[in-house]
Amino acid sequence: MKHYCYLLLCADGSYYAGYTTDLERRLAEHNGEIPKKGAKYTRSRRPCRLVWSEEFASKEEAMSKEWHIKRLSHEKKKLLCSTHEKS
């Protein structure tokens, strides 16, 4: 099973970091395409756009990365996304 850490850019310009095993499904949940799913944080900040993701071999690795990303400043999250777009 694949495990992902991801970063969304919300409509209000804020970022949301999360963990999933299915990026497409999780993004649909965040954007309300699957009723009553997604994080409470993103429900009022739709639409959300996937701006960064990374695949990991284990849930623990992906969740550790999520924990670290959640502690980054807004500017460092923005830099992470811009670095990802160039590669």
JSON list of N, CA and C in Angstrom, two decimals:
[
{"chain": "A", "resi": 1, "resn": "MET", "atom": "N", "xyz": [0.84, -1.19, 0.00]},
{"chain": "A", "resi": 1, "resn": "MET", "atom": "CA", "xyz": [0.00, 0.00, 0.00]},
{"chain": "A", "resi": 1, "resn": "MET", "atom": "C", "xyz": [0.88, 1.25, 0.00]},
{"chain": "A", "resi": 2, "resn": "LYS", "atom": "N", "xyz": [0.47, 2.22, -0.77]},
{"chain": "A", "resi": 2, "resn": "LYS", "atom": "CA", "xyz": [1.21, 3.48, -0.84]},
{"chain": "A", "resi": 2, "resn": "LYS", "atom": "C", "xyz": [0.66, 4.44, 0.22]},
{"chain": "A", "resi": 3, "resn": "HIS", "atom": "N", "xyz": [1.54, 5.25, 0.77]},
{"chain": "A", "resi": 3, "resn": "HIS", "atom": "CA", "xyz": [1.17, 6.24, 1.78]},
{"chain": "A", "resi": 3, "resn": "HIS", "atom": "C", "xyz": [1.69, 7.59, 1.30]},
{"chain": "A", "resi": 4, "resn": "TYR", "atom": "N", "xyz": [0.86, 8.61, 1.44]},
{"chain": "A", "resi": 4, "resn": "TYR", "atom": "CA", "xyz": [1.22, 9.93, 0.94]},
{"chain": "A", "resi": 4, "resn": "TYR", "atom": "C", "xyz": [1.07, 10.99, 2.02]},
{"chain": "A", "resi": 5, "resn": "CYS", "atom": "N", "xyz": [1.96, 11.94, 1.98]},
{"chain": "A", "resi": 5, "resn": "CYS", "atom": "CA", "xyz": [1.80, 13.19, 2.71]},
{"chain": "A", "resi": 5, "resn": "CYS", "atom": "C", "xyz": [1.51, 14.21, 1.62]},
{"chain": "A", "resi": 6, "resn": "TYR", "atom": "N", "xyz": [0.58, 15.13, 1.89]},
{"chain": "A", "resi": 6, "resn": "TYR", "atom": "CA", "xyz": [0.21, 16.09, 0.85]},
{"chain": "A", "resi": 6, "resn": "TYR", "atom": "C", "xyz": [-0.02, 17.47, 1.46]},
{"chain": "A", "resi": 7, "resn": "LEU", "atom": "N", "xyz": [-0.01, 18.46, 0.58]},
{"chain": "A", "resi": 7, "resn": "LEU", "atom": "CA", "xyz": [-0.25, 19.84, 0.98]},
{"chain": "A", "resi": 7, "resn": "LEU", "atom": "C", "xyz": [-1.24, 20.44, 0.00]},
{"chain": "A", "resi": 8, "resn": "LEU", "atom": "N", "xyz": [-2.30, 21.03, 0.56]},
{"chain": "A", "resi": 8, "resn": "LEU", "atom": "CA", "xyz": [-3.32, 21.69, -0.24]},
{"chain": "A", "resi": 8, "resn": "LEU", "atom": "C", "xyz": [-3.20, 23.19, -0.09]},
{"chain": "A", "resi": 9, "resn": "LEU", "atom": "N", "xyz": [-3.52, 23.91, -1.16]},
{"chain": "A", "resi": 9, "resn": "LEU", "atom": "CA", "xyz": [-3.66, 25.35, -1.11]},
{"chain": "A", "resi": 9, "resn": "LEU", "atom": "C", "xyz": [-5.15, 25.63, -1.14]},
{"chain": "A", "resi": 10, "resn": "CYS", "atom": "N", "xyz": [-5.65, 26.25, -0.10]},
{"chain": "A", "resi": 10, "resn": "CYS", "atom": "CA", "xyz": [-7.08, 26.54, 0.02]},
{"chain": "A", "resi": 10, "resn": "CYS", "atom": "C", "xyz": [-7.42, 27.86, -0.68]},
{"chain": "A", "resi": 11, "resn": "ALA", "atom": "N", "xyz": [-8.71, 28.07, -0.94]},
{"chain": "A", "resi": 11, "resn": "ALA", "atom": "CA", "xyz": [-9.17, 29.26, -1.66]},
{"chain": "A", "resi": 11, "resn": "ALA", "atom": "C", "xyz": [-8.81, 30.56, -0.92]},
{"chain": "A", "resi": 12, "resn": "ASP", "atom": "N", "xyz": [-8.67, 30.51, 0.39]},
{"chain": "A", "resi": 12, "resn": "ASP", "atom": "CA", "xyz": [-8.33, 31.71, 1.15]},
{"chain": "A", "resi": 12, "resn": "ASP", "atom": "C", "xyz": [-6.82, 31.95, 1.24]},
{"chain": "A", "resi": 13, "resn": "GLY", "atom": "N", "xyz": [-6.03, 31.10, 0.56]},
{"chain": "A", "resi": 13, "resn": "GLY", "atom": "CA", "xyz": [-4.58, 31.27, 0.54]},
{"chain": "A", "resi": 13, "resn": "GLY", "atom": "C", "xyz": [-3.85, 30.52, 1.64]},
{"chain": "A", "resi": 14, "resn": "SER", "atom": "N", "xyz": [-4.58, 29.84, 2.51]},
{"chain": "A", "resi": 14, "resn": "SER", "atom": "CA", "xyz": [-3.95, 29.06, 3.57]},
{"chain": "A", "resi": 14, "resn": "SER", "atom": "C", "xyz": [-3.58, 27.68, 3.05]},
{"chain": "A", "resi": 15, "resn": "TYR", "atom": "N", "xyz": [-2.74, 26.99, 3.80]},
{"chain": "A", "resi": 15, "resn": "TYR", "atom": "CA", "xyz": [-2.31, 25.65, 3.44]},
{"chain": "A", "resi": 15, "resn": "TYR", "atom": "C", "xyz": [-2.87, 24.63, 4.42]},
{"chain": "A", "resi": 16, "resn": "TYR", "atom": "N", "xyz": [-3.07, 23.41, 3.92]},
{"chain": "A", "resi": 16, "resn": "TYR", "atom": "CA", "xyz": [-3.53, 22.31, 4.75]},
{"chain": "A", "resi": 16, "resn": "TYR", "atom": "C", "xyz": [-2.67, 21.10, 4.44]},
{"chain": "A", "resi": 17, "resn": "ALA", "atom": "N", "xyz": [-2.05, 20.51, 5.46]},
{"chain": "A", "resi": 17, "resn": "ALA", "atom": "CA", "xyz": [-1.22, 19.31, 5.28]},
{"chain": "A", "resi": 17, "resn": "ALA", "atom": "C", "xyz": [-1.99, 18.10, 5.79]},
{"chain": "A", "resi": 18, "resn": "GLY", "atom": "N", "xyz": [-1.83, 16.98, 5.10]},
{"chain": "A", "resi": 18, "resn": "GLY", "atom": "CA", "xyz": [-2.52, 15.77, 5.51]},
{"chain": "A", "resi": 18, "resn": "GLY", "atom": "C", "xyz": [-1.81, 14.51, 5.08]},
{"chain": "A", "resi": 19, "resn": "TYR", "atom": "N", "xyz": [-2.43, 13.38, 5.44]},
{"chain": "A", "resi": 19, "resn": "TYR", "atom": "CA", "xyz": [-1.93, 12.05, 5.13]},
{"chain": "A", "resi": 19, "resn": "TYR", "atom": "C", "xyz": [-3.06, 11.26, 4.48]},
{"chain": "A", "resi": 20, "resn": "THR", "atom": "N", "xyz": [-2.73, 10.42, 3.51]},
{"chain": "A", "resi": 20, "resn": "THR", "atom": "CA", "xyz": [-3.74, 9.57, 2.88]},
{"chain": "A", "resi": 20, "resn": "THR", "atom": "C", "xyz": [-3.07, 8.38, 2.18]},
{"chain": "A", "resi": 21, "resn": "THR", "atom": "N", "xyz": [-3.90, 7.43, 1.79]},
{"chain": "A", "resi": 21, "resn": "THR", "atom": "CA", "xyz": [-3.44, 6.33, 0.95]},
{"chain": "A", "resi": 21, "resn": "THR", "atom": "C", "xyz": [-3.98, 6.47, -0.47]},
{"chain": "A", "resi": 22, "resn": "ASP", "atom": "N", "xyz": [-4.84, 7.48, -0.69]},
{"chain": "A", "resi": 22, "resn": "ASP", "atom": "CA", "xyz": [-5.46, 7.70, -2.01]},
{"chain": "A", "resi": 22, "resn": "ASP", "atom": "C", "xyz": [-5.62, 9.20, -2.24]},
{"chain": "A", "resi": 23, "resn": "LEU", "atom": "N", "xyz": [-4.69, 9.79, -2.98]},
{"chain": "A", "resi": 23, "resn": "LEU", "atom": "CA", "xyz": [-4.69, 11.25, -3.18]},
{"chain": "A", "resi": 23, "resn": "LEU", "atom": "C", "xyz": [-5.94, 11.76, -3.89]},
{"chain": "A", "resi": 24, "resn": "GLU", "atom": "N", "xyz": [-6.35, 11.09, -4.95]},
{"chain": "A", "resi": 24, "resn": "GLU", "atom": "CA", "xyz": [-7.51, 11.55, -5.72]},
{"chain": "A", "resi": 24, "resn": "GLU", "atom": "C", "xyz": [-8.78, 11.54, -4.87]},
{"chain": "A", "resi": 25, "resn": "ARG", "atom": "N", "xyz": [-9.00, 10.46, -4.15]},
{"chain": "A", "resi": 25, "resn": "ARG", "atom": "CA", "xyz": [-10.19, 10.36, -3.29]},
{"chain": "A", "resi": 25, "resn": "ARG", "atom": "C", "xyz": [-10.16, 11.42, -2.20]},
{"chain": "A", "resi": 26, "resn": "ARG", "atom": "N", "xyz": [-8.99, 11.60, -1.59]},
{"chain": "A", "resi": 26, "resn": "ARG", "atom": "CA", "xyz": [-8.88, 12.57, -0.48]},
{"chain": "A", "resi": 26, "resn": "ARG", "atom": "C", "xyz": [-9.12, 13.99, -0.96]},
{"chain": "A", "resi": 27, "resn": "LEU", "atom": "N", "xyz": [-8.61, 14.34, -2.12]},
{"chain": "A", "resi": 27, "resn": "LEU", "atom": "CA", "xyz": [-8.85, 15.68, -2.66]},
{"chain": "A", "resi": 27, "resn": "LEU", "atom": "C", "xyz": [-10.33, 15.88, -2.95]},
{"chain": "A", "resi": 28, "resn": "ALA", "atom": "N", "xyz": [-10.98, 14.86, -3.49]},
{"chain": "A", "resi": 28, "resn": "ALA", "atom": "CA", "xyz": [-12.43, 14.93, -3.74]},
{"chain": "A", "resi": 28, "resn": "ALA", "atom": "C", "xyz": [-13.19, 15.11, -2.42]},
{"chain": "A", "resi": 29, "resn": "GLU", "atom": "N", "xyz": [-12.74, 14.45, -1.38]},
{"chain": "A", "resi": 29, "resn": "GLU", "atom": "CA", "xyz": [-13.38, 14.62, -0.06]},
{"chain": "A", "resi": 29, "resn": "GLU", "atom": "C", "xyz": [-13.21, 16.06, 0.43]},
{"chain": "A", "resi": 30, "resn": "HIS", "atom": "N", "xyz": [-12.02, 16.58, 0.33]},
{"chain": "A", "resi": 30, "resn": "HIS", "atom": "CA", "xyz": [-11.76, 17.95, 0.78]},
{"chain": "A", "resi": 30, "resn": "HIS", "atom": "C", "xyz": [-12.60, 18.97, 0.01]},
{"chain": "A", "resi": 31, "resn": "ASN", "atom": "N", "xyz": [-12.86, 18.71, -1.26]},
{"chain": "A", "resi": 31, "resn": "ASN", "atom": "CA", "xyz": [-13.61, 19.66, -2.08]},
{"chain": "A", "resi": 31, "resn": "ASN", "atom": "C", "xyz": [-15.11, 19.39, -2.09]},
{"chain": "A", "resi": 32, "resn": "GLY", "atom": "N", "xyz": [-15.58, 18.48, -1.26]},
{"chain": "A", "resi": 32, "resn": "GLY", "atom": "CA", "xyz": [-17.00, 18.25, -1.11]},
{"chain": "A", "resi": 32, "resn": "GLY", "atom": "C", "xyz": [-17.64, 17.38, -2.17]},
{"chain": "A", "resi": 33, "resn": "GLU", "atom": "N", "xyz": [-16.83, 16.74, -3.00]},
{"chain": "A", "resi": 33, "resn": "GLU", "atom": "CA", "xyz": [-17.37, 15.86, -4.04]},
{"chain": "A", "resi": 33, "resn": "GLU", "atom": "C", "xyz": [-17.87, 14.55, -3.44]},
{"chain": "A", "resi": 34, "resn": "ILE", "atom": "N", "xyz": [-17.40, 14.22, -2.26]},
{"chain": "A", "resi": 34, "resn": "ILE", "atom": "CA", "xyz": [-17.87, 13.06, -1.51]},
{"chain": "A", "resi": 34, "resn": "ILE", "atom": "C", "xyz": [-18.51, 13.63, -0.24]},
{"chain": "A", "resi": 35, "resn": "PRO", "atom": "N", "xyz": [-19.83, 13.58, -0.13]},
{"chain": "A", "resi": 35, "resn": "PRO", "atom": "CA", "xyz": [-20.54, 14.24, 0.99]},
{"chain": "A", "resi": 35, "resn": "PRO", "atom": "C", "xyz": [-20.06, 13.81, 2.37]},
{"chain": "A", "resi": 36, "resn": "LYS", "atom": "N", "xyz": [-20.05, 14.80, 3.26]},
{"chain": "A", "resi": 36, "resn": "LYS", "atom": "CA", "xyz": [-19.73, 14.62, 4.68]},
{"chain": "A", "resi": 36, "resn": "LYS", "atom": "C", "xyz": [-18.35, 14.03, 4.92]},
{"chain": "A", "resi": 37, "resn": "LYS", "atom": "N", "xyz": [-17.42, 14.32, 4.05]},
{"chain": "A", "resi": 37, "resn": "LYS", "atom": "CA", "xyz": [-16.05, 13.85, 4.22]},
{"chain": "A", "resi": 37, "resn": "LYS", "atom": "C", "xyz": [-15.12, 15.06, 4.10]},
{"chain": "A", "resi": 38, "resn": "GLY", "atom": "N", "xyz": [-13.87, 14.84, 4.39]},
{"chain": "A", "resi": 38, "resn": "GLY", "atom": "CA", "xyz": [-12.89, 15.92, 4.32]},
{"chain": "A", "resi": 38, "resn": "GLY", "atom": "C", "xyz": [-12.71, 16.56, 5.68]},
{"chain": "A", "resi": 39, "resn": "ALA", "atom": "N", "xyz": [-11.68, 17.33, 5.82]},
{"chain": "A", "resi": 39, "resn": "ALA", "atom": "CA", "xyz": [-11.38, 17.98, 7.08]},
{"chain": "A", "resi": 39, "resn": "ALA", "atom": "C", "xyz": [-12.29, 19.17, 7.31]},
{"chain": "A", "resi": 40, "resn": "LYS", "atom": "N", "xyz": [-12.63, 19.39, 8.55]},
{"chain": "A", "resi": 40, "resn": "LYS", "atom": "CA", "xyz": [-13.46, 20.53, 8.93]},
{"chain": "A", "resi": 40, "resn": "LYS", "atom": "C", "xyz": [-12.80, 21.84, 8.47]},
{"chain": "A", "resi": 41, "resn": "TYR", "atom": "N", "xyz": [-11.47, 21.89, 8.58]},
{"chain": "A", "resi": 41, "resn": "TYR", "atom": "CA", "xyz": [-10.73, 23.09, 8.19]},
{"chain": "A", "resi": 41, "resn": "TYR", "atom": "C", "xyz": [-10.97, 23.47, 6.74]},
{"chain": "A", "resi": 42, "resn": "THR", "atom": "N", "xyz": [-11.00, 22.50, 5.84]},
{"chain": "A", "resi": 42, "resn": "THR", "atom": "CA", "xyz": [-11.10, 22.81, 4.41]},
{"chain": "A", "resi": 42, "resn": "THR", "atom": "C", "xyz": [-12.54, 23.05, 3.95]},
{"chain": "A", "resi": 43, "resn": "ARG", "atom": "N", "xyz": [-13.53, 22.66, 4.73]},
{"chain": "A", "resi": 43, "resn": "ARG", "atom": "CA", "xyz": [-14.93, 22.80, 4.31]},
{"chain": "A", "resi": 43, "resn": "ARG", "atom": "C", "xyz": [-15.31, 24.24, 3.99]},
{"chain": "A", "resi": 44, "resn": "SER", "atom": "N", "xyz": [-14.78, 25.18, 4.75]},
{"chain": "A", "resi": 44, "resn": "SER", "atom": "CA", "xyz": [-15.12, 26.58, 4.51]},
{"chain": "A", "resi": 44, "resn": "SER", "atom": "C", "xyz": [-14.06, 27.30, 3.68]},
{"chain": "A", "resi": 45, "resn": "ARG", "atom": "N", "xyz": [-13.12, 26.55, 3.13]},
{"chain": "A", "resi": 45, "resn": "ARG", "atom": "CA", "xyz": [-12.02, 27.15, 2.37]},
{"chain": "A", "resi": 45, "resn": "ARG", "atom": "C", "xyz": [-11.90, 26.53, 0.98]},
{"chain": "A", "resi": 46, "resn": "ARG", "atom": "N", "xyz": [-13.00, 26.05, 0.44]},
{"chain": "A", "resi": 46, "resn": "ARG", "atom": "CA", "xyz": [-13.01, 25.42, -0.88]},
{"chain": "A", "resi": 46, "resn": "ARG", "atom": "C", "xyz": [-13.04, 26.45, -1.99]},
{"chain": "A", "resi": 47, "resn": "PRO", "atom": "N", "xyz": [-12.53, 26.13, -3.16]},
{"chain": "A", "resi": 47, "resn": "PRO", "atom": "CA", "xyz": [-11.91, 24.86, -3.52]},
{"chain": "A", "resi": 47, "resn": "PRO", "atom": "C", "xyz": [-10.47, 24.78, -3.03]},
{"chain": "A", "resi": 48, "resn": "CYS", "atom": "N", "xyz": [-10.01, 23.56, -2.85]},
{"chain": "A", "resi": 48, "resn": "CYS", "atom": "CA", "xyz": [-8.64, 23.29, -2.44]},
{"chain": "A", "resi": 48, "resn": "CYS", "atom": "C", "xyz": [-7.91, 22.65, -3.62]},
{"chain": "A", "resi": 49, "resn": "ARG", "atom": "N", "xyz": [-6.65, 22.98, -3.73]},
{"chain": "A", "resi": 49, "resn": "ARG", "atom": "CA", "xyz": [-5.85, 22.48, -4.85]},
{"chain": "A", "resi": 49, "resn": "ARG", "atom": "C", "xyz": [-4.62, 21.76, -4.30]},
{"chain": "A", "resi": 50, "resn": "LEU", "atom": "N", "xyz": [-4.34, 20.59, -4.81]},
{"chain": "A", "resi": 50, "resn": "LEU", "atom": "CA", "xyz": [-3.16, 19.84, -4.40]},
{"chain": "A", "resi": 50, "resn": "LEU", "atom": "C", "xyz": [-1.93, 20.54, -4.98]},
{"chain": "A", "resi": 51, "resn": "VAL", "atom": "N", "xyz": [-1.01, 20.96, -4.10]},
{"chain": "A", "resi": 51, "resn": "VAL", "atom": "CA", "xyz": [0.18, 21.68, -4.58]},
{"chain": "A", "resi": 51, "resn": "VAL", "atom": "C", "xyz": [1.48, 20.93, -4.31]},
{"chain": "A", "resi": 52, "resn": "TRP", "atom": "N", "xyz": [1.41, 19.90, -3.48]},
{"chain": "A", "resi": 52, "resn": "TRP", "atom": "CA", "xyz": [2.60, 19.12, -3.18]},
{"chain": "A", "resi": 52, "resn": "TRP", "atom": "C", "xyz": [2.18, 17.77, -2.61]},
{"chain": "A", "resi": 53, "resn": "SER", "atom": "N", "xyz": [2.92, 16.73, -2.96]},
{"chain": "A", "resi": 53, "resn": "SER", "atom": "CA", "xyz": [2.72, 15.41, -2.35]},
{"chain": "A", "resi": 53, "resn": "SER", "atom": "C", "xyz": [4.01, 14.63, -2.46]},
{"chain": "A", "resi": 54, "resn": "GLU", "atom": "N", "xyz": [4.13, 13.66, -1.55]},
{"chain": "A", "resi": 54, "resn": "GLU", "atom": "CA", "xyz": [5.29, 12.78, -1.56]},
{"chain": "A", "resi": 54, "resn": "GLU", "atom": "C", "xyz": [4.82, 11.39, -1.13]},
{"chain": "A", "resi": 55, "resn": "GLU", "atom": "N", "xyz": [5.33, 10.37, -1.80]},
{"chain": "A", "resi": 55, "resn": "GLU", "atom": "CA", "xyz": [4.98, 8.99, -1.48]},
{"chain": "A", "resi": 55, "resn": "GLU", "atom": "C", "xyz": [5.98, 8.41, -0.50]},
{"chain": "A", "resi": 56, "resn": "PHE", "atom": "N", "xyz": [5.46, 7.60, 0.44]},
{"chain": "A", "resi": 56, "resn": "PHE", "atom": "CA", "xyz": [6.31, 6.97, 1.45]},
{"chain": "A", "resi": 56, "resn": "PHE", "atom": "C", "xyz": [6.00, 5.48, 1.51]},
{"chain": "A", "resi": 57, "resn": "ALA", "atom": "N", "xyz": [6.95, 4.72, 2.01]},
{"chain": "A", "resi": 57, "resn": "ALA", "atom": "CA", "xyz": [6.80, 3.27, 2.12]},
{"chain": "A", "resi": 57, "resn": "ALA", "atom": "C", "xyz": [5.91, 2.88, 3.29]},
{"chain": "A", "resi": 58, "resn": "SER", "atom": "N", "xyz": [5.82, 3.74, 4.31]},
{"chain": "A", "resi": 58, "resn": "SER", "atom": "CA", "xyz": [5.03, 3.39, 5.49]},
{"chain": "A", "resi": 58, "resn": "SER", "atom": "C", "xyz": [4.17, 4.56, 5.95]},
{"chain": "A", "resi": 59, "resn": "LYS", "atom": "N", "xyz": [3.13, 4.21, 6.67]},
{"chain": "A", "resi": 59, "resn": "LYS", "atom": "CA", "xyz": [2.24, 5.22, 7.26]},
{"chain": "A", "resi": 59, "resn": "LYS", "atom": "C", "xyz": [3.02, 6.11, 8.23]},
{"chain": "A", "resi": 60, "resn": "GLU", "atom": "N", "xyz": [3.88, 5.51, 9.00]},
{"chain": "A", "resi": 60, "resn": "GLU", "atom": "CA", "xyz": [4.65, 6.26, 10.00]},
{"chain": "A", "resi": 60, "resn": "GLU", "atom": "C", "xyz": [5.53, 7.33, 9.36]},
{"chain": "A", "resi": 61, "resn": "GLU", "atom": "N", "xyz": [6.18, 6.99, 8.24]},
{"chain": "A", "resi": 61, "resn": "GLU", "atom": "CA", "xyz": [7.03, 7.97, 7.55]},
{"chain": "A", "resi": 61, "resn": "GLU", "atom": "C", "xyz": [6.18, 9.12, 7.01]},
{"chain": "A", "resi": 62, "resn": "ALA", "atom": "N", "xyz": [5.05, 8.80, 6.40]},
{"chain": "A", "resi": 62, "resn": "ALA", "atom": "CA", "xyz": [4.18, 9.84, 5.82]},
{"chain": "A", "resi": 62, "resn": "ALA", "atom": "C", "xyz": [3.63, 10.74, 6.91]},
{"chain": "A", "resi": 63, "resn": "MET", "atom": "N", "xyz": [3.21, 10.16, 8.02]},
{"chain": "A", "resi": 63, "resn": "MET", "atom": "CA", "xyz": [2.65, 10.97, 9.10]},
{"chain": "A", "resi": 63, "resn": "MET", "atom": "C", "xyz": [3.71, 11.80, 9.81]},
{"chain": "A", "resi": 64, "resn": "SER", "atom": "N", "xyz": [4.93, 11.31, 9.83]},
{"chain": "A", "resi": 64, "resn": "SER", "atom": "CA", "xyz": [6.03, 12.09, 10.39]},
{"chain": "A", "resi": 64, "resn": "SER", "atom": "C", "xyz": [6.29, 13.33, 9.53]},
{"chain": "A", "resi": 65, "resn": "LYS", "atom": "N", "xyz": [6.28, 13.13, 8.22]},
{"chain": "A", "resi": 65, "resn": "LYS", "atom": "CA", "xyz": [6.47, 14.26, 7.30]},
{"chain": "A", "resi": 65, "resn": "LYS", "atom": "C", "xyz": [5.33, 15.27, 7.46]},
{"chain": "A", "resi": 66, "resn": "GLU", "atom": "N", "xyz": [4.10, 14.77, 7.59]},
{"chain": "A", "resi": 66, "resn": "GLU", "atom": "CA", "xyz": [2.95, 15.66, 7.80]},
{"chain": "A", "resi": 66, "resn": "GLU", "atom": "C", "xyz": [3.16, 16.49, 9.07]},
{"chain": "A", "resi": 67, "resn": "TRP", "atom": "N", "xyz": [3.59, 15.85, 10.13]},
{"chain": "A", "resi": 67, "resn": "TRP", "atom": "CA", "xyz": [3.83, 16.54, 11.40]},
{"chain": "A", "resi": 67, "resn": "TRP", "atom": "C", "xyz": [4.84, 17.67, 11.22]},
{"chain": "A", "resi": 68, "resn": "HIS", "atom": "N", "xyz": [5.91, 17.40, 10.48]},
{"chain": "A", "resi": 68, "resn": "HIS", "atom": "CA", "xyz": [6.94, 18.42, 10.24]},
{"chain": "A", "resi": 68, "resn": "HIS", "atom": "C", "xyz": [6.41, 19.56, 9.37]},
{"chain": "A", "resi": 69, "resn": "ILE", "atom": "N", "xyz": [5.65, 19.24, 8.35]},
{"chain": "A", "resi": 69, "resn": "ILE", "atom": "CA", "xyz": [5.10, 20.27, 7.46]},
{"chain": "A", "resi": 69, "resn": "ILE", "atom": "C", "xyz": [4.13, 21.17, 8.20]},
{"chain": "A", "resi": 70, "resn": "LYS", "atom": "N", "xyz": [3.32, 20.61, 9.07]},
{"chain": "A", "resi": 70, "resn": "LYS", "atom": "CA", "xyz": [2.35, 21.41, 9.82]},
{"chain": "A", "resi": 70, "resn": "LYS", "atom": "C", "xyz": [3.03, 22.46, 10.70]},
{"chain": "A", "resi": 71, "resn": "ARG", "atom": "N", "xyz": [4.29, 22.25, 11.02]},
{"chain": "A", "resi": 71, "resn": "ARG", "atom": "CA", "xyz": [5.02, 23.19, 11.86]},
{"chain": "A", "resi": 71, "resn": "ARG", "atom": "C", "xyz": [5.81, 24.24, 11.06]},
{"chain": "A", "resi": 72, "resn": "LEU", "atom": "N", "xyz": [5.77, 24.13, 9.73]},
{"chain": "A", "resi": 72, "resn": "LEU", "atom": "CA", "xyz": [6.45, 25.12, 8.89]},
{"chain": "A", "resi": 72, "resn": "LEU", "atom": "C", "xyz": [5.64, 26.42, 8.83]},
{"chain": "A", "resi": 73, "resn": "SER", "atom": "N", "xyz": [6.33, 27.50, 8.63]},
{"chain": "A", "resi": 73, "resn": "SER", "atom": "CA", "xyz": [5.66, 28.79, 8.43]},
{"chain": "A", "resi": 73, "resn": "SER", "atom": "C", "xyz": [4.97, 28.79, 7.06]},
{"chain": "A", "resi": 74, "resn": "HIS", "atom": "N", "xyz": [4.07, 29.75, 6.88]},
{"chain": "A", "resi": 74, "resn": "HIS", "atom": "CA", "xyz": [3.37, 29.89, 5.60]},
{"chain": "A", "resi": 74, "resn": "HIS", "atom": "C", "xyz": [4.38, 30.05, 4.46]},
{"chain": "A", "resi": 75, "resn": "GLU", "atom": "N", "xyz": [5.40, 30.86, 4.68]},
{"chain": "A", "resi": 75, "resn": "GLU", "atom": "CA", "xyz": [6.41, 31.12, 3.65]},
{"chain": "A", "resi": 75, "resn": "GLU", "atom": "C", "xyz": [7.21, 29.86, 3.31]},
{"chain": "A", "resi": 76, "resn": "LYS", "atom": "N", "xyz": [7.52, 29.04, 4.30]},
{"chain": "A", "resi": 76, "resn": "LYS", "atom": "CA", "xyz": [8.27, 27.81, 4.03]},
{"chain": "A", "resi": 76, "resn": "LYS", "atom": "C", "xyz": [7.40, 26.79, 3.30]},
{"chain": "A", "resi": 77, "resn": "LYS", "atom": "N", "xyz": [6.10, 26.77, 3.59]},
{"chain": "A", "resi": 77, "resn": "LYS", "atom": "CA", "xyz": [5.19, 25.89, 2.85]},
{"chain": "A", "resi": 77, "resn": "LYS", "atom": "C", "xyz": [5.11, 26.35, 1.40]},
{"chain": "A", "resi": 78, "resn": "LYS", "atom": "N", "xyz": [5.08, 27.65, 1.21]},
{"chain": "A", "resi": 78, "resn": "LYS", "atom": "CA", "xyz": [5.04, 28.21, -0.15]},
{"chain": "A", "resi": 78, "resn": "LYS", "atom": "C", "xyz": [6.32, 27.84, -0.91]},
{"chain": "A", "resi": 79, "resn": "LEU", "atom": "N", "xyz": [7.44, 27.90, -0.25]},
{"chain": "A", "resi": 79, "resn": "LEU", "atom": "CA", "xyz": [8.72, 27.54, -0.85]},
{"chain": "A", "resi": 79, "resn": "LEU", "atom": "C", "xyz": [8.75, 26.05, -1.19]},
{"chain": "A", "resi": 80, "resn": "LEU", "atom": "N", "xyz": [8.22, 25.21, -0.33]},
{"chain": "A", "resi": 80, "resn": "LEU", "atom": "CA", "xyz": [8.14, 23.78, -0.59]},
{"chain": "A", "resi": 80, "resn": "LEU", "atom": "C", "xyz": [7.36, 23.52, -1.88]},
{"chain": "A", "resi": 81, "resn": "CYS", "atom": "N", "xyz": [6.26, 24.22, -2.05]},
{"chain": "A", "resi": 81, "resn": "CYS", "atom": "CA", "xyz": [5.43, 24.05, -3.25]},
{"chain": "A", "resi": 81, "resn": "CYS", "atom": "C", "xyz": [6.16, 24.52, -4.51]},
{"chain": "A", "resi": 82, "resn": "SER", "atom": "N", "xyz": [6.82, 25.66, -4.42]},
{"chain": "A", "resi": 82, "resn": "SER", "atom": "CA", "xyz": [7.51, 26.18, -5.60]},
{"chain": "A", "resi": 82, "resn": "SER", "atom": "C", "xyz": [8.68, 25.30, -5.99]},
{"chain": "A", "resi": 83, "resn": "THR", "atom": "N", "xyz": [9.35, 24.70, -5.03]},
{"chain": "A", "resi": 83, "resn": "THR", "atom": "CA", "xyz": [10.44, 23.77, -5.30]},
{"chain": "A", "resi": 83, "resn": "THR", "atom": "C", "xyz": [9.91, 22.53, -5.99]},
{"chain": "A", "resi": 84, "resn": "HIS", "atom": "N", "xyz": [8.76, 22.06, -5.55]},
{"chain": "A", "resi": 84, "resn": "HIS", "atom": "CA", "xyz": [8.12, 20.86, -6.10]},
{"chain": "A", "resi": 84, "resn": "HIS", "atom": "C", "xyz": [7.69, 21.10, -7.56]},
{"chain": "A", "resi": 85, "resn": "GLU", "atom": "N", "xyz": [7.17, 22.28, -7.87]},
{"chain": "A", "resi": 85, "resn": "GLU", "atom": "CA", "xyz": [6.71, 22.59, -9.21]},
{"chain": "A", "resi": 85, "resn": "GLU", "atom": "C", "xyz": [7.84, 22.60, -10.23]},
{"chain": "A", "resi": 86, "resn": "LYS", "atom": "N", "xyz": [9.04, 22.97, -9.77]},
{"chain": "A", "resi": 86, "resn": "LYS", "atom": "CA", "xyz": [10.18, 23.06, -10.69]},
{"chain": "A", "resi": 86, "resn": "LYS", "atom": "C", "xyz": [10.75, 21.70, -11.03]},
{"chain": "A", "resi": 87, "resn": "SER", "atom": "N", "xyz": [10.54, 20.70, -10.16]},
{"chain": "A", "resi": 87, "resn": "SER", "atom": "CA", "xyz": [11.14, 19.38, -10.40]},
{"chain": "A", "resi": 87, "resn": "SER", "atom": "C", "xyz": [10.24, 18.51, -11.26]}
]
